[in-house]
Short mmCIF file of C-alpha atoms and ligand atoms in Angstrom, two decimals:
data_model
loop_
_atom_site.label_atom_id
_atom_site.label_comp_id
_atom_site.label_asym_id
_atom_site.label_seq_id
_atom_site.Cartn_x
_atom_site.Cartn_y
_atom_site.Cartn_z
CA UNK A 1 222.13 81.00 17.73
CA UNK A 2 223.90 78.20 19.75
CA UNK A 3 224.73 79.27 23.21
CA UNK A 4 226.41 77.47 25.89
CA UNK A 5 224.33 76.43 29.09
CA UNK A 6 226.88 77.32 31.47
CA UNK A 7 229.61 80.60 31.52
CA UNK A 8 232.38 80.59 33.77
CA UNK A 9 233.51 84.26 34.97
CA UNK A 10 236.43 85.31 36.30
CA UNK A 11 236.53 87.95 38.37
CA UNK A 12 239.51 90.31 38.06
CA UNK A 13 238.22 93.09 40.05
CA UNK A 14 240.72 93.07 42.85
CA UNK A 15 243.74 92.91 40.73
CA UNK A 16 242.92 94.71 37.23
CA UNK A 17 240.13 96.85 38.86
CA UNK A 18 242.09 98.15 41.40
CA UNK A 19 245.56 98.60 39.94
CA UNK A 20 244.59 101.50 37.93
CA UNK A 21 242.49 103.83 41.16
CA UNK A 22 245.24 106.44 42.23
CA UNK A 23 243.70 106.29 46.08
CA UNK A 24 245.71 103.96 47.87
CA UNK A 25 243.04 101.43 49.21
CA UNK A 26 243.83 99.72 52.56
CA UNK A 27 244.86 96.08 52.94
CA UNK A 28 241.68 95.79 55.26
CA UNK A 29 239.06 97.71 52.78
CA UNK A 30 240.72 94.82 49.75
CA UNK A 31 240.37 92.23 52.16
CA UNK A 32 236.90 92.73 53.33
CA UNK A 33 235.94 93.53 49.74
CA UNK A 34 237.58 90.07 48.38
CA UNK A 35 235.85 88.23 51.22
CA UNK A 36 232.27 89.69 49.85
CA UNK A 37 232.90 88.52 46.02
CA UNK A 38 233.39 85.44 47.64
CA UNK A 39 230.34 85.01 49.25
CA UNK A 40 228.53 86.34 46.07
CA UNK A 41 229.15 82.66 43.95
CA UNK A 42 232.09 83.55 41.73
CA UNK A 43 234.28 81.00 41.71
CA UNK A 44 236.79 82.26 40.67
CA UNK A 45 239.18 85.65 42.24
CA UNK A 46 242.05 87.41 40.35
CA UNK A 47 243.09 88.77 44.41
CA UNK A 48 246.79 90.48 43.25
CA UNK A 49 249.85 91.01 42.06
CA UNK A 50 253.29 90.04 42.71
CA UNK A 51 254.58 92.64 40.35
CA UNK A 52 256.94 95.44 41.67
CA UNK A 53 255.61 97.86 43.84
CA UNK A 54 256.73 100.37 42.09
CA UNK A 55 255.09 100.04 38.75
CA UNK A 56 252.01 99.71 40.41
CA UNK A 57 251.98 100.58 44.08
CA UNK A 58 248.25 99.70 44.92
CA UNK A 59 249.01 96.08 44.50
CA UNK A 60 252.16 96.52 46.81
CA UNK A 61 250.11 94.45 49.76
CA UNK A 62 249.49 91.07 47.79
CA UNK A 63 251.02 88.85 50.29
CA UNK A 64 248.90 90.57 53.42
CA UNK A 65 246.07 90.57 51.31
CA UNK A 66 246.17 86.70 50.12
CA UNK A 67 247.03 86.82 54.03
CA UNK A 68 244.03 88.06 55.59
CA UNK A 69 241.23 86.80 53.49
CA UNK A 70 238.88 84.11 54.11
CA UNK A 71 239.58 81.34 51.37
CA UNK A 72 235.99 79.57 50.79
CA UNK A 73 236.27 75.95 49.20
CA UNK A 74 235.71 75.87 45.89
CA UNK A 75 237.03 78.92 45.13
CA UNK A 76 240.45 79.75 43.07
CA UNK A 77 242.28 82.62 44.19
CA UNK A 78 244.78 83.63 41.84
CA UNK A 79 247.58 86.28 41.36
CA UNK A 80 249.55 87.95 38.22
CA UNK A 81 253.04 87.11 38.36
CA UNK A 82 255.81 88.33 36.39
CA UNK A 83 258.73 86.49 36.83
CA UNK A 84 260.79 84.45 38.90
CA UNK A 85 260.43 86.96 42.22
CA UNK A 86 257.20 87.32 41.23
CA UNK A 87 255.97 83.52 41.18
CA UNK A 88 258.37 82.59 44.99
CA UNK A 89 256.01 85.68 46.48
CA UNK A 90 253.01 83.89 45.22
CA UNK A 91 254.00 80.73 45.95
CA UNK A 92 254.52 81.67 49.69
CA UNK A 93 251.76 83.54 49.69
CA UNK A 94 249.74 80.33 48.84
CA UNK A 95 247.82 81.42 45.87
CA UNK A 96 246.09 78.70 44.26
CA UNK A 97 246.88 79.55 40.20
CA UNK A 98 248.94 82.03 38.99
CA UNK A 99 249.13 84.44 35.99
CA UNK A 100 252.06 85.23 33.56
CA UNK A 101 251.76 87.80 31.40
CA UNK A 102 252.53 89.62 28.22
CA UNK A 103 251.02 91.36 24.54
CA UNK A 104 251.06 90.49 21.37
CA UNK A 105 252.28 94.15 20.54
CA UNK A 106 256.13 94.72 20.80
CA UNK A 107 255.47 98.34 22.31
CA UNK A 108 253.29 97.41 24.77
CA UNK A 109 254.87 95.02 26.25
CA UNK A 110 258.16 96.90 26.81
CA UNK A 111 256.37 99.67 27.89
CA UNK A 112 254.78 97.28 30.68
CA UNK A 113 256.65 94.59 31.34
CA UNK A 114 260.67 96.69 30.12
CA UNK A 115 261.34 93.89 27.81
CA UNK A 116 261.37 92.82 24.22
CA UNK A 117 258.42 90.03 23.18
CA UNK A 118 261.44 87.73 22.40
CA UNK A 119 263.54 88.10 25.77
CA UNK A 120 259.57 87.80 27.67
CA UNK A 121 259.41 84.06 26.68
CA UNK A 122 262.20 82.52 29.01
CA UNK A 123 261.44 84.61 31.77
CA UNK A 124 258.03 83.13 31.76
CA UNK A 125 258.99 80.01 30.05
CA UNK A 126 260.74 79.03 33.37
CA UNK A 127 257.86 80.89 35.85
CA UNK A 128 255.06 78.19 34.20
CA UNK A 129 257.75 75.30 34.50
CA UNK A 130 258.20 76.19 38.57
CA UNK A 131 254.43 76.81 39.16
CA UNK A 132 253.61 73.52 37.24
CA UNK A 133 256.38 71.67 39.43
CA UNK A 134 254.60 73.39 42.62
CA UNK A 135 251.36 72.19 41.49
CA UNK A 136 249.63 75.06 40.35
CA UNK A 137 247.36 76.10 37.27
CA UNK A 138 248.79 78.36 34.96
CA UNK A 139 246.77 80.99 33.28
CA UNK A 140 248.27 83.49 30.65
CA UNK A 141 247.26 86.30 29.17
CA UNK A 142 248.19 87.54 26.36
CA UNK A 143 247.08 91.73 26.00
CA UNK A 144 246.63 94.16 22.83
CA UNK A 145 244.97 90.94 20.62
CA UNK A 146 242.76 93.84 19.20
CA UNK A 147 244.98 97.00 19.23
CA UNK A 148 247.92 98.17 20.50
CA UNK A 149 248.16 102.22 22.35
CA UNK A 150 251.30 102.26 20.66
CA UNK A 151 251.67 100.68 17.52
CA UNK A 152 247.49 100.77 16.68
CA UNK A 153 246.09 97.65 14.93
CA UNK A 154 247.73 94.00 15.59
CA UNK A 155 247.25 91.16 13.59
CA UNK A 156 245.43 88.05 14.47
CA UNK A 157 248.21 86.09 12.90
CA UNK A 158 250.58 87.82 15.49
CA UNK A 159 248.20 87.16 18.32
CA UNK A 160 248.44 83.46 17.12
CA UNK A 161 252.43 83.23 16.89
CA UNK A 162 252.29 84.86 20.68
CA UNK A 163 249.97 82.44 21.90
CA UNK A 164 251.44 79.37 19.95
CA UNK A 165 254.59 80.07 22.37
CA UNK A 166 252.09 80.59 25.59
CA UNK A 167 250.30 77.36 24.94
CA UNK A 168 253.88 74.95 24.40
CA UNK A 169 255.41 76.60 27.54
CA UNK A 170 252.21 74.41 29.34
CA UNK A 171 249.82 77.10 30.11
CA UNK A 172 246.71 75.78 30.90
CA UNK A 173 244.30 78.81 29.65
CA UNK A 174 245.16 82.00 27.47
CA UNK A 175 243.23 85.27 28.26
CA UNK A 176 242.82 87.46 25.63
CA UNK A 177 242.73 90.58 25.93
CA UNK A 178 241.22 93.79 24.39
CA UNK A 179 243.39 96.20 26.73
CA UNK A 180 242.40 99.41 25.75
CA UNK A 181 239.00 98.94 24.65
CA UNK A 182 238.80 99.28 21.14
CA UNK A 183 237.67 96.11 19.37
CA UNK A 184 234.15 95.42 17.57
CA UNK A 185 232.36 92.18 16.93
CA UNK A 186 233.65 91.60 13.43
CA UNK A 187 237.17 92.16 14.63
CA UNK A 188 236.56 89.72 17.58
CA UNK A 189 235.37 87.08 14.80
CA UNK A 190 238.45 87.57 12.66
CA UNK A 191 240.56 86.78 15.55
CA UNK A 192 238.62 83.70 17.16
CA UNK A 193 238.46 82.72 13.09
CA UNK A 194 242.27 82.49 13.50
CA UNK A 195 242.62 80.89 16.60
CA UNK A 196 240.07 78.68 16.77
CA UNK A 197 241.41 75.94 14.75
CA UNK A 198 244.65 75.75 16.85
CA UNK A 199 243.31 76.12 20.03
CA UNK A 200 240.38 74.47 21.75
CA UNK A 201 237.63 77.01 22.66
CA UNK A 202 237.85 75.43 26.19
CA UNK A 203 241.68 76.74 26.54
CA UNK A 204 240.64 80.24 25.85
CA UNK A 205 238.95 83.44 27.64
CA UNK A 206 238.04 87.05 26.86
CA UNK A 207 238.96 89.70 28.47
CA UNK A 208 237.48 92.83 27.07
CA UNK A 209 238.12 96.32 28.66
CA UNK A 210 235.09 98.51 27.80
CA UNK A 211 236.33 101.80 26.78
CA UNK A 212 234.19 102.68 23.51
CA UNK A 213 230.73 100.10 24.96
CA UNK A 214 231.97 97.56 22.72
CA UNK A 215 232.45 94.73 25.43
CA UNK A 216 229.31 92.88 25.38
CA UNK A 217 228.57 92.82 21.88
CA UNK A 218 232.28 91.69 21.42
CA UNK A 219 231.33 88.74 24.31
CA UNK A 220 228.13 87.96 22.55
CA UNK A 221 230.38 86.90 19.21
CA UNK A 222 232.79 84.69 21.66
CA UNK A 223 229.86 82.82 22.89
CA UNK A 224 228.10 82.41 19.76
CA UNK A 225 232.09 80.77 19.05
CA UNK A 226 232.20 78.82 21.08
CA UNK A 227 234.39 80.48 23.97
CA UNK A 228 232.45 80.10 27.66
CA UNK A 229 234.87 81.72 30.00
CA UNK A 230 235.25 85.43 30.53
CA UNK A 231 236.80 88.00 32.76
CA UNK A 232 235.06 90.91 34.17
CA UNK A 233 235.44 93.36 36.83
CA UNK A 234 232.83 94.44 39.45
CA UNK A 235 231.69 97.88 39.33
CA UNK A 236 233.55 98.26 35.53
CA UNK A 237 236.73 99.35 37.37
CA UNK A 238 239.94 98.57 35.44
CA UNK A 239 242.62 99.20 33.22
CA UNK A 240 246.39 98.87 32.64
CA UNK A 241 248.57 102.05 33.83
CA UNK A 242 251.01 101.06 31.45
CA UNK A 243 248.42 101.70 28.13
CA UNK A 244 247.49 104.99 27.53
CA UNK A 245 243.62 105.56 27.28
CA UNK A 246 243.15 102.04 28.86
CA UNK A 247 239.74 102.29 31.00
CA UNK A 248 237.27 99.45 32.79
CA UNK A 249 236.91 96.24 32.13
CA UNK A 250 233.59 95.13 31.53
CA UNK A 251 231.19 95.29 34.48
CA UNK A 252 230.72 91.38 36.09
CA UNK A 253 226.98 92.33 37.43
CA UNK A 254 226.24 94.02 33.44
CA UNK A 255 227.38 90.82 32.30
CA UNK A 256 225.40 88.47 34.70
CA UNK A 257 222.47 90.34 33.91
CA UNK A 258 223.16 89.85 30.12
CA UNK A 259 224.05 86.25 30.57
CA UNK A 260 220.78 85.11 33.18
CA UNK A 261 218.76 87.26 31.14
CA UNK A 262 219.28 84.44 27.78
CA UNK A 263 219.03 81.83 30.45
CA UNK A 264 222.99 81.12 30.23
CA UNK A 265 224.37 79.77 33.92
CA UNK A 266 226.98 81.41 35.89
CA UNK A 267 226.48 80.46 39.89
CA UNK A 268 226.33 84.19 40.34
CA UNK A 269 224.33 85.83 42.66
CA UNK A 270 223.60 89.32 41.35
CA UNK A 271 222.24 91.08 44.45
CA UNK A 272 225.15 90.18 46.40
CA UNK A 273 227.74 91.61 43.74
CA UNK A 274 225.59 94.86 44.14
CA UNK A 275 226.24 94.56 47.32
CA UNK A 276 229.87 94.50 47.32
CA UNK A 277 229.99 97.19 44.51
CA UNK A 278 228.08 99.33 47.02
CA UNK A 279 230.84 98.78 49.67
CA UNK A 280 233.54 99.73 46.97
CA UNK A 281 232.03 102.65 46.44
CA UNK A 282 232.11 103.99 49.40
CA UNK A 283 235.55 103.15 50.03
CA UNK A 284 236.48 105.09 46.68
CA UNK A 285 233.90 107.64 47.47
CA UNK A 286 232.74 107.42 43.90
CA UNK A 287 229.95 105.62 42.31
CA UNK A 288 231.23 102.31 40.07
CA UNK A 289 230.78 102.36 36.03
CA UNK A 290 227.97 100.16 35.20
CA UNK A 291 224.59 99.64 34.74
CA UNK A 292 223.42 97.62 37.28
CA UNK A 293 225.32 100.32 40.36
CA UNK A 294 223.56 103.08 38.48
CA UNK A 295 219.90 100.97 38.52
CA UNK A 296 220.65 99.84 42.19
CA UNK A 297 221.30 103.97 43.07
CA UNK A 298 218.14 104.90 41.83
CA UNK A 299 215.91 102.37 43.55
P1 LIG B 1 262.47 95.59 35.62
O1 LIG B 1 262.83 96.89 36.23
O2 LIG B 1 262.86 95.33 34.19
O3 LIG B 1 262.95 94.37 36.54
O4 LIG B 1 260.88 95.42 35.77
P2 LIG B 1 264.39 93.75 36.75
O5 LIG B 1 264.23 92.27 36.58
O6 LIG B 1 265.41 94.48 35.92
O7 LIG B 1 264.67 94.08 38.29
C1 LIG B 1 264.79 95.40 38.78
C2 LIG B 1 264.44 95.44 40.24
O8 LIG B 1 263.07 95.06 40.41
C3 LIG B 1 265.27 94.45 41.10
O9 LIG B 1 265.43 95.08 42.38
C4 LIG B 1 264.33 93.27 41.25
O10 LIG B 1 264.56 92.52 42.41
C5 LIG B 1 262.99 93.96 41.33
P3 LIG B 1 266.82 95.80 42.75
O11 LIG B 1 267.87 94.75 42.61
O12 LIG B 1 266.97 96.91 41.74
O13 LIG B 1 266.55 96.28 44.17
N1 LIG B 1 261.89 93.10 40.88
C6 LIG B 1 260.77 92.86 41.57
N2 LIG B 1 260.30 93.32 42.76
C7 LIG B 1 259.11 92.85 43.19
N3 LIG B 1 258.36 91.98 42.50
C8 LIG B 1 258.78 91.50 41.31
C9 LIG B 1 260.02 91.95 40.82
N4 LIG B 1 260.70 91.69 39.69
C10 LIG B 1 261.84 92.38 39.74
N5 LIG B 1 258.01 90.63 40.65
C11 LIG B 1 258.93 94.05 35.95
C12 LIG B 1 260.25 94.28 35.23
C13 LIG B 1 258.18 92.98 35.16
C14 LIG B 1 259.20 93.58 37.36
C15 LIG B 1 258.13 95.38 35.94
O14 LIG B 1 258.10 95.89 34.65
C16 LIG B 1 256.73 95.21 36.47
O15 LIG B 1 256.53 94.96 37.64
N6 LIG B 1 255.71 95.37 35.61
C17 LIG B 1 254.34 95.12 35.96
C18 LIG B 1 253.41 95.97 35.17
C19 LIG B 1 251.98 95.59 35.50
O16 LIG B 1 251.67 95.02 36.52
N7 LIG B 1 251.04 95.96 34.58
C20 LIG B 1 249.65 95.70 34.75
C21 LIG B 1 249.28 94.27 34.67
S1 LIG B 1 249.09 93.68 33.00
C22 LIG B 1 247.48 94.14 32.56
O17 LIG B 1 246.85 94.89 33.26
C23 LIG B 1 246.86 93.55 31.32
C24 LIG B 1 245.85 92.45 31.61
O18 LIG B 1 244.81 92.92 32.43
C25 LIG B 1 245.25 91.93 30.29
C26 LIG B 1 244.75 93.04 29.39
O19 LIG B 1 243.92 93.87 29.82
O20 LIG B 1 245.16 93.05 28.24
C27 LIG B 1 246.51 91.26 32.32
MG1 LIG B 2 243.10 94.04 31.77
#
């Protein structure tokens, strides 16, 4: 098996993770919790979203938040942004990339972002232009590349039209993700099988939620193809409020473990994201999904 040397993680904790926990968290508690991942060698921080407060009022605070943290060098701290309001609110707020969004599936993104696929590409078509003319990194992400809540299977030929539109807008990295969970390894190779050839392995990441257990087999394929960049979120929290039976992403210190364990790189300190998963769990007053909280209770 060829296997990269290095993995870059991105940790979406703070933004996926904690847009689907009911319990309002306080701008402090997010702040103090962001400034621990940072100290923990991720280098990259997914911190918000300048969506509307509304749809998902936990993430209501992303200016105060990108506020009151402490920025260490060498970090990226980015946001999700949905559209025009969305990108001048993260723009103020100084983040240093920003996120567009959207699915491959025609029901999911309606039901998440209230518009058709087709009316979704100018919106963001102009968002990437402005963020590129302000100087930032754009990262997209492109949801339900597996299955859709709504519609059920989606084709890796319609995850490739979506992302063919992504990638000539200018972003600079596509996310794909498995939002609710669902996909296997030999689904995962169909789709990288499709992709691959039109888009460099260095332009994409993974993003797999782990509802059914599926998510590190399905990241062991991707790195065995080739892909070396992948989003987790501490403590397994996650999920979209706007897919039904969407749950966790996959857990950053399970996958460090995984990854240091077949001597792959990733900067990450694994004691310290303990460490912070502790500290969210006593803020949420519940213990975190994953492996390594569970083996850090019981010792
Ligand atoms: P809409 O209602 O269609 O928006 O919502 P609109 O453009 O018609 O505007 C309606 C009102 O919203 C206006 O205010 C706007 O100013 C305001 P009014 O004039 O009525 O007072 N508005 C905003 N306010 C604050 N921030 C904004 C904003 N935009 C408009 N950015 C919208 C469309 C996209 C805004 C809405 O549907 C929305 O916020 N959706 C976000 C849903 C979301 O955050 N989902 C979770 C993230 S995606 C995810 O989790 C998947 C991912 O993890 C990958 C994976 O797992 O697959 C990334
Ligand atoms: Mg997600």
């Amino acid at each position: 098996m060829k296997l990269p040397k290095t993995v870059k993680i991105k940790e979406v904790g703070p933004r996926d993770g904690l847009q689907n926990e009911n319990q309002q968290i306080s701008t402090e508690n997010k702040t103090a919790w962001i400034n621990q991942l940072s100290e923990s060698g991720l280098s990259y921080i997914e911190v918000s979203s300048f969506v509307h407060p509304k749809w998902i009022p936990q993430l209501a605070d992303a200016a105060a938040v990108l506020a009151s943290i402490e920025r260490k060098p060498g970090i990226t701290y980015a946001a999700l942004v949905p559209n025009m309001k969305g990108l001048e609110g993260a723009l103020s707020a100084g983040v240093d990339e920003v996120s567009v969004f959207m699915s491959a599936s025609e029901a999911h993104n309606k039901n998440n972002i209230n518009k058709t696929i087709e009316d979704t590409y100018p919106v963001l078509e102009e968002v990437v232009k402005e963020a590129k003319s302000a100087g930032k990194t754009v990262r997209g992400y492109l949801s339900t590349v597996i299955a859709c809540p709504y519609e059920g299977e989606v084709s890796p030929e319609q995850v490739k039209r979506v992302a063919d539109r992504l990638f000539t807008m200018g972003i600079d990295e596509l996310s794909l993700g498995d939002t609710i969970g669902v996909g296997v390894p030999t689904q995962v190779e169909k789709l990288l099988e499709e992709l691959l050839p039109a888009f460099a392995a260095e332009k994409l990441a993974m993003h797999f939620h782990d509802t059914r257990g599926t998510a590190l087999a399905n990241i062991l394929k991707s790195l065995e193809m080739g892909i070396t960049t992948f989003d987790s979120a501490l403590g397994g929290l996650g999920g979209c409020p706007y897919a039904k039976g969407a749950s966790g992403n996959v857990a950053t210190e399970d996958l460090i473990y995984m990854l240091s364990g077949m001597g792959i790189e990733t900067g990450v300190n694994l004691d310290q994201l303990v460490e912070a998963g502790a500290f969210m769990e006593s803020i949420l007053g519940k213990p975190l999904n994953s492996r390594q909280m569970d083996i850090s209770r019981r010792t």
